[in-house]
Short mmCIF file of C-alpha atoms in Angstrom, two decimals:
data_model
loop_
_atom_site.label_atom_id
_atom_site.label_comp_id
_atom_site.label_asym_id
_atom_site.label_seq_id
_atom_site.Cartn_x
_atom_site.Cartn_y
_atom_site.Cartn_z
CA MET M 1 6.44 38.56 -0.31
CA MET M 2 3.26 36.60 -0.72
CA GLN M 3 1.25 36.27 2.45
CA ASN M 4 0.92 32.75 3.74
CA PRO M 5 -2.82 31.97 3.47
CA HIS M 6 -2.57 29.96 6.68
CA ASP M 7 -1.89 33.18 8.64
CA ASP M 8 -5.24 34.63 7.65
CA PRO M 9 -7.59 34.17 10.65
CA ALA M 10 -10.66 33.65 8.43
CA ILE M 11 -8.83 30.91 6.55
CA ALA M 12 -7.58 29.40 9.81
CA ARG M 13 -11.16 29.13 11.07
CA ARG M 14 -12.34 27.60 7.81
CA ARG M 15 -9.43 25.13 7.78
CA ARG M 16 -10.47 24.02 11.23
CA TRP M 17 -14.13 23.41 10.47
CA MET M 18 -13.35 21.76 7.13
CA GLY M 19 -10.97 19.39 8.95
CA VAL M 20 -13.65 18.59 11.52
CA LEU M 21 -16.30 18.03 8.82
CA ALA M 22 -13.95 15.76 6.83
CA GLN M 23 -13.79 13.35 9.77
CA ALA M 24 -17.42 13.62 10.85
CA PRO M 25 -19.62 10.51 10.88
CA ARG M 26 -22.22 10.67 8.12
CA GLU M 27 -25.11 10.15 10.53
CA THR M 28 -24.15 13.23 12.58
CA LEU M 29 -24.13 15.36 9.44
CA GLU M 30 -27.47 13.90 8.30
CA ARG M 31 -29.02 14.71 11.67
CA ALA M 32 -27.77 18.28 11.53
CA TRP M 33 -29.08 18.65 7.97
CA ARG M 34 -32.52 17.34 8.96
CA ARG M 35 -32.76 20.08 11.59
CA PHE M 36 -33.40 22.63 8.84
CA ALA M 37 -37.17 22.96 8.50
CA ALA M 38 -36.61 23.96 4.87
CA PRO M 39 -33.32 22.55 3.54
CA PRO M 40 -31.22 25.41 2.12
CA ALA M 41 -31.37 25.59 -1.68
CA PHE M 42 -28.09 25.02 -3.51
CA GLU M 43 -26.68 24.19 -6.90
CA TRP M 44 -23.89 21.78 -7.70
CA LEU M 45 -20.52 23.11 -8.75
CA ARG M 46 -19.15 19.60 -8.59
CA ARG M 47 -21.20 16.52 -7.85
CA PRO M 48 -19.52 14.03 -5.50
CA GLU M 49 -16.59 12.44 -7.26
CA THR M 50 -14.26 9.77 -5.86
CA GLY M 51 -10.58 9.82 -6.75
CA LEU M 52 -7.15 9.41 -5.25
CA VAL M 53 -4.77 11.59 -3.32
CA MET M 54 -1.17 10.42 -3.21
CA THR M 55 0.05 10.51 0.39
CA ARG M 56 3.67 11.30 1.10
CA GLY M 57 6.26 10.67 3.72
CA ARG M 58 9.74 12.04 4.23
CA ALA M 59 12.92 9.96 4.26
CA GLY M 60 13.88 9.53 7.91
CA GLY M 61 10.72 11.41 8.87
CA SER M 62 12.24 14.81 8.11
CA GLY M 63 14.13 14.53 4.80
CA ARG M 64 13.29 14.17 1.17
CA ARG M 65 9.63 13.63 0.25
CA PHE M 66 8.52 10.32 -1.24
CA ASN M 67 5.22 8.83 -2.39
CA LEU M 68 3.87 6.47 0.25
CA GLY M 69 0.65 5.30 -1.42
CA GLU M 70 -2.76 6.56 -2.42
CA LEU M 71 -5.84 7.37 -0.37
CA CYS M 72 -9.43 7.20 -1.64
CA VAL M 73 -10.93 10.68 -1.38
CA THR M 74 -14.34 12.02 -2.37
CA ARG M 75 -14.83 15.67 -3.23
CA ALA M 76 -17.84 17.86 -3.85
CA ALA M 77 -18.60 21.57 -4.31
CA VAL M 78 -21.86 23.46 -3.91
CA ARG M 79 -23.14 27.05 -4.20
CA LEU M 80 -25.90 28.28 -1.92
CA GLU M 81 -28.57 30.65 -3.14
CA GLY M 82 -26.82 33.54 -1.42
CA GLY M 83 -23.63 32.78 -3.39
CA ALA M 84 -21.49 31.13 -0.69
CA VAL M 85 -19.41 28.29 -2.14
CA GLY M 86 -18.70 25.18 -0.08
CA HIS M 87 -16.01 22.60 -0.78
CA ALA M 88 -15.29 19.19 0.67
CA TYR M 89 -12.39 16.76 0.30
CA VAL M 90 -13.16 13.76 2.47
CA ALA M 91 -11.22 10.51 2.85
CA GLY M 92 -13.28 7.53 1.73
CA ARG M 93 -15.83 6.89 -0.98
CA ASP M 94 -19.04 8.21 0.60
CA GLY M 95 -20.54 10.74 -1.81
CA ARG M 96 -23.30 11.80 0.56
CA ARG M 97 -20.79 12.53 3.33
CA ALA M 98 -18.79 14.74 0.94
CA GLU M 99 -22.00 16.47 -0.19
CA LEU M 100 -23.04 17.26 3.39
CA ALA M 101 -19.51 18.40 4.31
CA ALA M 102 -19.52 20.80 1.33
CA LEU M 103 -22.97 22.11 2.27
CA PHE M 104 -21.96 22.78 5.85
CA ASP M 105 -18.74 24.42 4.66
CA ALA M 106 -20.89 26.85 2.69
CA LEU M 107 -23.41 27.33 5.53
CA LEU M 108 -20.63 28.02 8.05
CA GLN M 109 -19.55 30.95 5.88
CA GLN M 110 -22.98 32.57 6.38
CA PRO M 111 -22.70 35.08 9.24
CA THR M 112 -26.34 34.38 10.23
CA LEU M 113 -25.71 30.66 10.68
CA HIS M 114 -22.08 30.47 11.62
CA ASP M 115 -22.27 30.75 15.41
CA GLU M 116 -25.15 28.32 15.76
CA LEU M 117 -23.46 25.69 13.54
CA GLU M 118 -20.18 26.17 15.34
CA ARG M 119 -21.96 25.60 18.67
CA GLU M 120 -24.33 22.81 17.63
CA LEU M 121 -22.24 20.88 15.08
CA ILE M 122 -18.54 21.72 14.84
CA GLY M 123 -17.93 22.12 18.58
CA PRO M 124 -19.46 18.76 19.58
CA LEU M 125 -17.76 16.97 16.64
CA ALA M 126 -14.37 18.41 17.61
CA GLU M 127 -14.97 17.43 21.24
CA ALA M 128 -15.92 13.87 20.30
CA ALA M 129 -12.79 13.55 18.15
CA HIS M 130 -10.68 14.93 20.94
CA ALA M 131 -12.25 12.54 23.47
CA ALA M 132 -11.60 9.53 21.21
CA ARG M 133 -8.00 10.60 20.73
CA GLU M 134 -7.52 11.14 24.44
CA ASP M 135 -9.05 7.77 25.29
CA ALA M 136 -6.55 6.04 22.98
CA ALA M 137 -3.74 8.13 24.46
CA ARG M 138 -4.71 6.99 27.96
CA LYS M 139 -4.72 3.35 26.86
CA ALA M 140 -1.27 3.93 25.37
CA ALA M 141 -0.09 5.54 28.62
CA ALA M 142 -1.16 2.44 30.57
CA THR M 143 1.37 0.44 28.50
CA ARG M 144 4.30 2.78 29.17
CA VAL M 145 7.20 0.60 30.24
CA GLU M 146 10.36 1.17 32.24
CA PHE M 147 13.19 -1.13 31.24
CA PHE M 148 16.05 -1.63 33.70
CA THR M 149 19.50 -2.66 32.61
CA LEU M 150 20.71 -5.44 34.86
CA VAL M 151 24.26 -5.25 36.11
CA ARG M 152 26.17 -8.50 35.66
CA GLY M 153 27.43 -10.30 38.76
CA GLU M 154 31.11 -9.79 38.10
CA ASP M 155 30.64 -6.04 37.59
CA ALA M 156 28.65 -5.52 40.78
CA MET J 1 6.04 -15.29 -27.90
CA TYR J 2 2.67 -15.93 -26.28
CA VAL J 3 -0.02 -16.95 -28.77
CA SER J 4 -3.52 -16.51 -27.41
CA VAL J 5 -6.17 -19.17 -27.35
CA LYS J 6 -9.96 -18.96 -27.46
CA GLY J 7 -12.82 -21.14 -26.43
CA GLY J 8 -13.73 -22.68 -23.12
CA GLU J 9 -16.28 -20.00 -22.17
CA ARG J 10 -18.74 -22.42 -20.64
CA ALA J 11 -16.06 -24.21 -18.63
CA ILE J 12 -14.70 -20.86 -17.40
CA ASP J 13 -18.17 -19.67 -16.35
CA ASN J 14 -18.76 -22.90 -14.50
CA ALA J 15 -15.35 -22.71 -12.84
CA HIS J 16 -16.15 -19.20 -11.57
CA ARG J 17 -19.57 -20.33 -10.33
CA TRP J 18 -17.88 -23.08 -8.37
CA LEU J 19 -15.37 -20.56 -7.04
CA ALA J 20 -18.24 -18.35 -5.82
CA GLU J 21 -19.86 -21.31 -4.08
CA ALA J 22 -16.57 -22.36 -2.52
CA ARG J 23 -15.88 -18.80 -1.44
CA ARG J 24 -19.13 -18.68 0.48
CA GLY J 25 -18.32 -21.92 2.28
CA ASP J 26 -21.00 -23.75 4.24
CA PRO J 27 -24.19 -21.68 3.83
CA ALA J 28 -25.31 -22.85 7.27
CA VAL J 29 -22.44 -20.77 8.72
CA ALA J 30 -22.94 -16.99 8.96
CA GLU J 31 -21.42 -14.99 6.11
CA LEU J 32 -18.44 -12.71 6.90
CA SER J 33 -19.22 -9.00 6.78
CA LEU J 34 -16.73 -6.35 5.69
CA GLU J 35 -17.01 -4.86 9.19
CA GLN J 36 -15.93 -8.19 10.67
CA ILE J 37 -12.95 -8.42 8.34
CA ALA J 38 -11.89 -4.80 8.87
CA GLY J 39 -12.47 -5.00 12.62
CA GLN J 40 -11.17 -8.48 13.45
CA LEU J 41 -8.63 -9.23 10.70
CA ALA J 42 -6.99 -5.82 10.83
CA GLY J 43 -3.53 -7.28 10.21
CA SER J 44 -4.64 -8.70 6.87
CA VAL J 45 -6.45 -5.49 5.95
CA ASP J 46 -3.39 -3.38 6.77
CA ARG J 47 -1.10 -5.61 4.74
CA VAL J 48 -3.41 -5.50 1.72
CA MET J 49 -3.63 -1.69 1.93
CA ALA J 50 0.16 -1.35 2.23
CA GLU J 51 1.03 -3.65 -0.65
CA GLY J 52 -2.01 -2.59 -2.68
CA SER J 53 -0.70 0.96 -2.14
CA LEU J 54 -4.24 2.18 -1.48
CA TYR J 55 -5.52 3.26 1.93
CA ASP J 56 -9.16 2.24 2.24
CA PRO J 57 -9.95 -0.34 4.94
CA GLU J 58 -13.41 -1.09 3.56
CA LEU J 59 -12.12 -1.80 0.05
CA ALA J 60 -9.27 -3.89 1.43
CA ALA J 61 -11.80 -5.92 3.45
CA LEU J 62 -13.87 -6.45 0.32
CA ALA J 63 -10.77 -7.53 -1.61
CA ILE J 64 -9.91 -10.04 1.13
CA LYS J 65 -13.43 -11.44 1.12
CA GLN J 66 -13.48 -11.71 -2.67
CA ALA J 67 -10.03 -13.34 -2.70
CA ARG J 68 -11.07 -15.88 -0.05
CA GLY J 69 -8.32 -14.56 2.22
CA ASP J 70 -5.60 -14.92 -0.45
CA LEU J 71 -3.78 -11.69 0.39
CA ILE J 72 -1.72 -11.35 -2.79
CA GLU J 73 -4.87 -11.86 -4.85
CA ALA J 74 -6.51 -9.17 -2.67
CA VAL J 75 -3.58 -6.81 -3.29
CA PHE J 76 -4.01 -7.43 -7.02
CA LEU J 77 -7.74 -6.56 -6.79
CA LEU J 78 -6.97 -3.33 -4.93
CA ARG J 79 -4.32 -2.30 -7.47
CA ALA J 80 -6.75 -2.97 -10.31
CA TYR J 81 -9.46 -0.86 -8.65
CA ARG J 82 -7.03 1.96 -8.02
CA SER J 83 -6.18 2.15 -11.71
CA THR J 84 -9.81 3.11 -12.49
CA LEU J 85 -9.79 6.30 -10.39
CA PRO J 86 -8.53 9.78 -11.27
CA ARG J 87 -5.84 11.32 -9.09
CA PHE J 88 -6.72 14.68 -7.50
CA GLY J 89 -3.14 15.44 -6.52
CA ALA J 90 -0.54 14.77 -3.85
CA ALA J 91 -0.95 15.43 -0.14
CA GLU J 92 1.42 17.35 2.08
CA PRO J 93 4.05 15.04 3.60
CA LEU J 94 2.86 13.29 6.77
CA ASP J 95 4.39 14.72 9.92
CA THR J 96 5.11 11.61 11.97
CA ALA J 97 6.39 13.74 14.88
CA GLN J 98 2.73 14.79 15.33
CA MET J 99 1.52 11.18 15.40
CA ALA J 100 -1.08 10.20 18.01
CA ILE J 101 1.11 7.47 19.48
CA ARG J 102 -0.32 4.01 20.12
CA ARG J 103 3.00 2.24 20.28
CA ARG J 104 6.54 3.56 20.38
CA VAL J 105 9.63 1.65 21.41
CA SER J 106 13.35 2.08 21.05
CA ALA J 107 15.89 -0.72 21.39
CA THR J 108 18.77 1.73 21.70
CA PHE J 109 17.63 4.51 24.03
CA LYS J 110 16.13 3.42 27.31
CA ASP J 111 14.96 6.80 28.53
CA LEU J 112 13.38 8.64 25.65
CA PRO J 113 11.41 11.82 26.16
CA GLY J 114 7.79 10.69 26.10
CA GLY J 115 8.71 7.18 27.21
CA GLN J 116 8.52 3.70 25.76
CA ILE J 117 4.93 2.76 24.97
CA LEU J 118 4.23 -0.91 24.28
CA GLY J 119 0.76 -0.40 22.81
CA PRO J 120 -1.29 -3.36 21.57
CA THR J 121 1.55 -5.76 20.78
CA PHE J 122 2.22 -9.47 20.24
CA ASP J 123 5.67 -8.94 21.81
CA TYR J 124 6.10 -10.75 25.14
CA THR J 125 3.13 -13.05 24.46
CA HIS J 126 3.95 -16.74 24.76
CA ARG J 127 2.62 -17.71 21.34
CA LEU J 128 0.44 -20.39 22.87
CA LEU J 129 -2.84 -21.06 21.10
CA ASP J 130 -5.70 -19.62 23.11
CA PHE J 131 -8.54 -22.11 23.09
CA GLN J 132 -10.85 -19.65 24.79
CA LEU J 133 -10.85 -17.74 21.50
CA ALA J 134 -11.88 -20.95 19.74
CA ALA J 135 -14.92 -21.22 21.99
CA GLY J 136 -15.86 -17.61 21.19
CA GLY J 137 -18.42 -15.47 22.95
CA ALA J 138 -16.13 -14.05 25.62
CA VAL J 139 -15.99 -10.26 25.75
CA PRO J 140 -12.45 -9.21 26.68
CA PRO J 141 -12.14 -6.77 29.57
CA PRO J 142 -11.65 -3.21 28.35
CA ALA J 143 -8.08 -1.99 27.97
CA GLU J 144 -6.62 -0.30 31.03
CA ARG J 145 -6.51 3.49 30.89
CA ALA J 146 -3.95 5.59 32.70
CA ALA J 147 -5.07 8.76 34.43
CA GLU J 148 -2.86 10.86 32.16
CA PRO J 149 -2.75 10.41 28.36
CA VAL J 150 0.57 10.18 26.52
CA ALA J 151 1.81 13.46 25.06
CA PRO J 152 -0.14 14.52 21.94
CA ALA J 153 3.11 14.70 19.94
CA MET J 154 6.50 13.11 20.51
CA PRO J 155 9.79 14.08 18.88
CA ARG J 156 11.40 11.44 16.68
CA VAL J 157 14.34 9.85 18.47
CA ALA J 158 16.67 10.14 15.49
CA ASP J 159 16.07 13.89 15.37
CA LEU J 160 16.82 14.26 19.09
CA LEU J 161 20.04 12.30 18.92
CA GLY J 162 21.09 13.48 15.50
CA ALA J 163 21.79 16.90 16.93
CA ASP J 164 25.31 16.03 18.13
CA GLY J 165 26.35 14.48 14.82
CA LEU J 166 26.79 10.92 16.07
CA ILE J 167 23.83 9.93 13.91
CA GLU J 168 23.94 11.22 10.36
CA PRO J 169 21.44 14.02 9.76
CA GLU J 170 18.72 13.36 7.18
CA ALA J 171 19.40 15.24 3.93
CA ALA J 172 16.83 18.02 3.61
CA ASP J 173 14.32 17.99 0.78
CA ASP J 174 15.84 19.81 -2.18
CA GLY J 175 12.49 20.73 -3.73
CA ARG J 176 12.96 18.46 -6.76
CA PRO J 177 9.74 16.86 -8.05
CA VAL J 178 8.90 13.64 -6.23
CA GLY J 179 9.51 10.55 -8.39
CA ASP J 180 6.51 8.28 -8.93
CA LEU J 181 6.94 4.69 -10.06
CA THR J 182 3.25 4.49 -10.98
CA ARG J 183 3.88 7.10 -13.66
CA GLU J 184 7.43 6.44 -14.88
CA PRO J 185 9.44 3.23 -15.23
CA PHE J 186 12.57 2.82 -13.11
CA ARG J 187 15.72 4.45 -14.47
CA PHE J 188 18.70 3.06 -12.58
CA PRO J 189 20.26 4.23 -10.42
CA VAL J 190 17.00 5.50 -8.93
CA ASP J 191 16.78 8.21 -6.28
CA ARG J 192 15.86 7.40 -2.71
CA ASP J 193 12.30 8.74 -3.12
CA VAL J 194 11.48 6.16 -5.78
CA ARG J 195 13.23 3.47 -3.80
CA LEU J 196 11.22 4.24 -0.65
CA GLN J 197 7.98 4.24 -2.66
CA ALA J 198 8.83 0.82 -4.11
CA LEU J 199 9.73 -0.59 -0.70
CA ALA J 200 6.61 0.86 0.97
CA ARG J 201 4.43 -1.14 -1.44
CA GLY J 202 6.79 -4.09 -1.74
CA ASP J 203 5.99 -7.62 -0.61
CA GLU J 204 6.45 -8.08 3.11
CA GLY J 205 7.80 -11.61 2.77
CA PHE J 206 10.36 -10.63 0.15
CA LEU J 207 11.58 -7.62 2.15
CA LEU J 208 11.61 -9.64 5.37
CA ALA J 209 13.83 -12.27 3.75
CA LEU J 210 16.17 -9.65 2.30
CA GLY J 211 16.38 -7.78 5.61
CA TYR J 212 17.09 -11.05 7.36
CA SER J 213 19.78 -11.91 4.81
CA SER J 214 21.51 -8.60 5.57
CA GLN J 215 21.51 -9.49 9.29
CA ARG J 216 23.01 -12.89 8.53
CA GLY J 217 25.98 -11.41 6.72
CA TYR J 218 24.87 -10.78 3.14
CA GLY J 219 25.57 -7.04 3.22
CA ARG J 220 25.82 -6.77 6.98
CA ASN J 221 25.26 -3.31 8.43
CA HIS J 222 24.76 -3.84 12.19
CA PRO J 223 21.26 -2.49 12.71
CA PHE J 224 19.49 -1.33 15.87
CA VAL J 225 15.90 -0.18 16.09
CA GLY J 226 16.38 3.47 16.97
CA GLU J 227 12.63 3.86 17.09
CA LEU J 228 9.49 2.08 16.02
CA ARG J 229 6.23 4.00 16.27
CA ILE J 230 2.63 3.28 15.33
CA GLY J 231 -0.30 5.64 15.47
CA GLU J 232 -2.54 8.03 13.62
CA VAL J 233 -1.41 10.96 11.50
CA ALA J 234 -3.50 13.59 9.77
CA VAL J 235 -3.40 13.94 5.98
CA GLU J 236 -3.44 17.50 4.66
CA PHE J 237 -4.16 18.35 1.06
CA VAL J 238 -4.15 21.69 -0.77
CA PRO J 239 -7.06 21.74 -3.24
CA GLU J 240 -6.23 23.93 -6.22
CA GLU J 241 -9.52 25.79 -5.90
CA LEU J 242 -8.83 26.72 -2.26
CA GLY J 243 -5.10 27.42 -2.18
CA PHE J 244 -4.72 26.36 1.46
CA ALA J 245 -4.23 23.02 3.19
CA VAL J 246 -7.21 21.18 4.67
CA GLU J 247 -7.23 18.03 6.72
CA ILE J 248 -8.98 15.34 4.69
CA GLY J 249 -8.59 12.33 6.96
CA THR J 250 -6.38 10.32 9.26
CA LEU J 251 -4.12 7.36 8.49
CA THR J 252 -2.68 4.71 10.75
CA VAL J 253 0.98 4.23 9.84
CA THR J 254 4.02 2.42 11.19
CA GLU J 255 7.40 4.11 11.09
CA CYS J 256 10.77 2.51 11.78
CA GLN J 257 14.07 4.34 12.17
CA MET J 258 16.90 1.87 11.95
CA VAL J 259 20.27 3.06 13.27
CA ASN J 260 23.30 1.33 11.78
CA GLN J 261 26.97 1.14 12.53
CA PHE J 262 29.26 2.89 10.04
CA LYS J 263 33.03 3.00 10.20
CA GLY J 264 33.32 6.13 8.14
CA SER J 265 34.74 6.77 4.69
CA ALA J 266 37.04 9.28 2.94
CA GLU J 267 34.20 11.83 3.01
CA ARG J 268 32.39 10.96 6.21
CA PRO J 269 33.43 10.57 9.82
CA ALA J 270 32.53 7.45 11.76
CA GLN J 271 28.90 7.85 12.78
CA PHE J 272 25.66 5.95 12.88
CA THR J 273 23.78 5.86 9.60
CA ARG J 274 20.07 5.43 9.07
CA GLY J 275 17.56 3.28 7.25
CA TYR J 276 13.91 4.25 7.08
CA GLY J 277 10.63 2.40 6.94
CA LEU J 278 7.11 3.80 6.67
CA VAL J 279 4.04 1.73 5.83
CA PHE J 280 0.26 2.00 5.88
CA GLY J 281 -1.40 0.42 8.89
CA HIS J 282 0.02 -1.48 11.82
CA GLY J 283 2.87 -3.27 10.08
CA GLU J 284 5.99 -3.34 12.18
CA ARG J 285 7.59 -6.40 10.58
CA LYS J 286 7.23 -4.72 7.21
CA ALA J 287 8.43 -1.29 8.42
CA MET J 288 11.50 -2.88 10.03
CA SER J 289 12.27 -4.94 6.93
CA MET J 290 11.87 -1.86 4.77
CA ALA J 291 14.29 0.10 6.97
CA LEU J 292 16.87 -2.72 6.82
CA VAL J 293 16.65 -2.91 3.04
CA ASP J 294 16.64 0.89 2.62
CA ARG J 295 19.89 1.03 4.56
CA ALA J 296 21.38 -1.92 2.64
CA LEU J 297 20.56 -0.14 -0.62
CA ARG J 298 22.50 2.93 0.52
CA ALA J 299 25.72 0.89 0.25
CA GLY J 300 26.90 2.66 -2.90
CA GLU J 301 26.23 6.11 -1.46
CA LEU J 302 28.23 5.16 1.68
CA ASP J 303 31.17 3.66 -0.25
CA GLU J 304 30.42 0.13 0.92
CA ALA J 305 31.05 -2.82 -1.37
CA VAL J 306 27.86 -3.87 -3.17
CA GLN J 307 28.03 -7.64 -2.97
CA ALA J 308 24.78 -8.97 -1.56
CA PRO J 309 21.27 -9.20 -3.02
CA ALA J 310 19.85 -6.74 -0.45
CA GLN J 311 22.35 -4.11 -1.67
CA ASP J 312 21.53 -4.59 -5.35
CA GLU J 313 19.04 -1.90 -6.32
CA GLU J 314 17.92 -3.43 -9.61
CA PHE J 315 17.51 -6.83 -8.03
CA VAL J 316 15.47 -5.51 -5.10
CA LEU J 317 13.29 -3.02 -6.96
CA TYR J 318 12.52 -5.29 -9.91
CA HIS J 319 11.47 -8.15 -7.65
CA CYS J 320 9.80 -6.64 -4.58
CA ASP J 321 6.40 -6.03 -6.20
CA ASN J 322 4.21 -9.05 -5.58
CA VAL J 323 1.61 -8.12 -8.20
CA GLN J 324 4.25 -8.00 -10.94
CA ALA J 325 5.89 -11.13 -9.60
CA THR J 326 2.67 -13.10 -9.35
CA GLY J 327 1.60 -11.97 -12.81
CA PHE J 328 4.76 -13.29 -14.41
CA VAL J 329 4.96 -16.49 -12.40
CA GLU J 330 1.26 -17.32 -12.67
CA HIS J 331 1.01 -16.66 -16.39
CA LEU J 332 3.05 -19.85 -16.83
CA LYS J 333 -0.05 -21.90 -16.08
CA LEU J 334 -2.05 -20.37 -18.92
CA PRO J 335 -2.11 -22.24 -22.22
CA HIS J 336 1.32 -22.16 -23.90
CA TYR J 337 0.50 -24.85 -26.48
CA VAL J 338 1.95 -23.06 -29.50
CA ASP J 339 5.13 -22.07 -27.65
CA PHE J 340 5.59 -25.54 -26.35
CA GLN J 341 4.87 -27.13 -29.73
CA SER J 342 7.66 -25.14 -31.36
CA GLU J 343 10.08 -26.00 -28.55
CA LEU J 344 9.10 -29.65 -28.92
CA GLU J 345 9.90 -29.54 -32.61
CA MET J 346 13.25 -27.96 -31.88
CA VAL J 347 14.13 -30.66 -29.34
CA ARG J 348 13.15 -33.32 -31.87
CA ALA J 349 15.28 -31.66 -34.53
CA LEU J 350 18.29 -31.47 -32.18
CA ARG J 351 17.95 -35.11 -31.27
CA ALA J 352 17.60 -36.09 -34.94
CA ALA J 353 20.71 -34.09 -35.79
CA ALA J 354 22.59 -35.93 -33.04
CA GLY J 355 21.47 -39.24 -34.54
CA ARG J 356 19.03 -40.12 -31.77
CA PRO J 357 15.49 -39.94 -33.14
CA ALA J 358 12.81 -39.60 -30.50
CA GLU J 359 11.24 -42.89 -29.55
CA GLU J 360 7.81 -43.11 -31.10
CA PRO J 361 5.08 -44.28 -28.73
CA GLU J 362 3.87 -47.71 -29.91
CA ASP J 363 0.24 -46.79 -30.47
CA ALA J 364 0.63 -43.13 -31.47
#
């Protein structure tokens, strides 16, 4: 039986940081990139390209798949001098954001850089996303409602 | 047959220049930014994304600005833009049970696990115009926050209550390729996947009217809102070059599970049946209408008589797309001089044959 790639811990870690990078604000990625005194050299495997990904739902939420509608997505791929290949698929049409996400995907695969980038970039981005999600969830919780069914006079 | 015309370039250019001036409005008034449209007219943006079948709030805001707020024109612009882009593939199906809930209500089950969450809703407002908004400048107080957030994931009500068989279970995915109406024309009867795709991008007004007609007795099916939920869901995509799923972004979607009365048939026991709605953005009227029409269109499958427009698959699917509809209706205003001339001659000939020549104008 083929091994599910999602069970591989290295792939699980990469999935996580790629997901965080895909949602990162461009300015945060730019700032992190500017912190390199000498920007890492790379070559393009795929220059930023905008296209569509068809999103899907399931009938009833759990049944047969159907096409819901498309999402604008920009992708890019780079190779660092050392050979590490970085990919990005990022919702939206911002080529630079996809470029930076691909670069950091490649850099995070470098053992010499991984821990620092995890600590300085991915960790704070994940925390900010979590905080935003939690803030919305607390607003939602403040609107939780208890409905009471009133008993009619003659039944009381 | 439509015979084309030429000429009129200068008049057309001038008409479009005037349109651009009119679009801008009074230049002494600040111009609208896309951020303002996306941030403060979110209902319009969501509707244009849903019916344009393209999730991109910034592009939808641009389309609305360009269309001067004419939402069907904006949908048309978004569809046209979409046709210029390559498709990278299809995402994994959204898991709405993992939705970050902003709003979630049920009209049928009072005590759901996770609770009823009103969220930012127009419900229970008095629909009185607020003249403080007209004055502008007031910063609303921040939304209240509870100490504890709502649960990060909530089970879908229909799944919870389907377990005892009183609500029909959803048929599992059989692995067949997913039909796509943007690639293949309808072949009736269509499968539910194609039907749901058509409804998800269908015109809200058309589906609202059809759903309403089913409530009023034209294909009645006694609906209840089992659950309506709105929130954010992650989109996962498996790039070919990677071979594993990555999260590429987050969508706001509205999901409606309609629960409907069903007396049973030769094959099925009496149980509640289901209609389903799922749309881009915060669009509960549309999601509810979609669920009503989805259920109405299941009439044949459930051995119900197909008598009403909302139950007629060809009627609904051929007419729910507002870009197609507007194209065919609005083309009538383009020059039809040659068509009309030939019809005119035919009418004259018919009248002559009947012995009633057309009256000639006196100074023709």
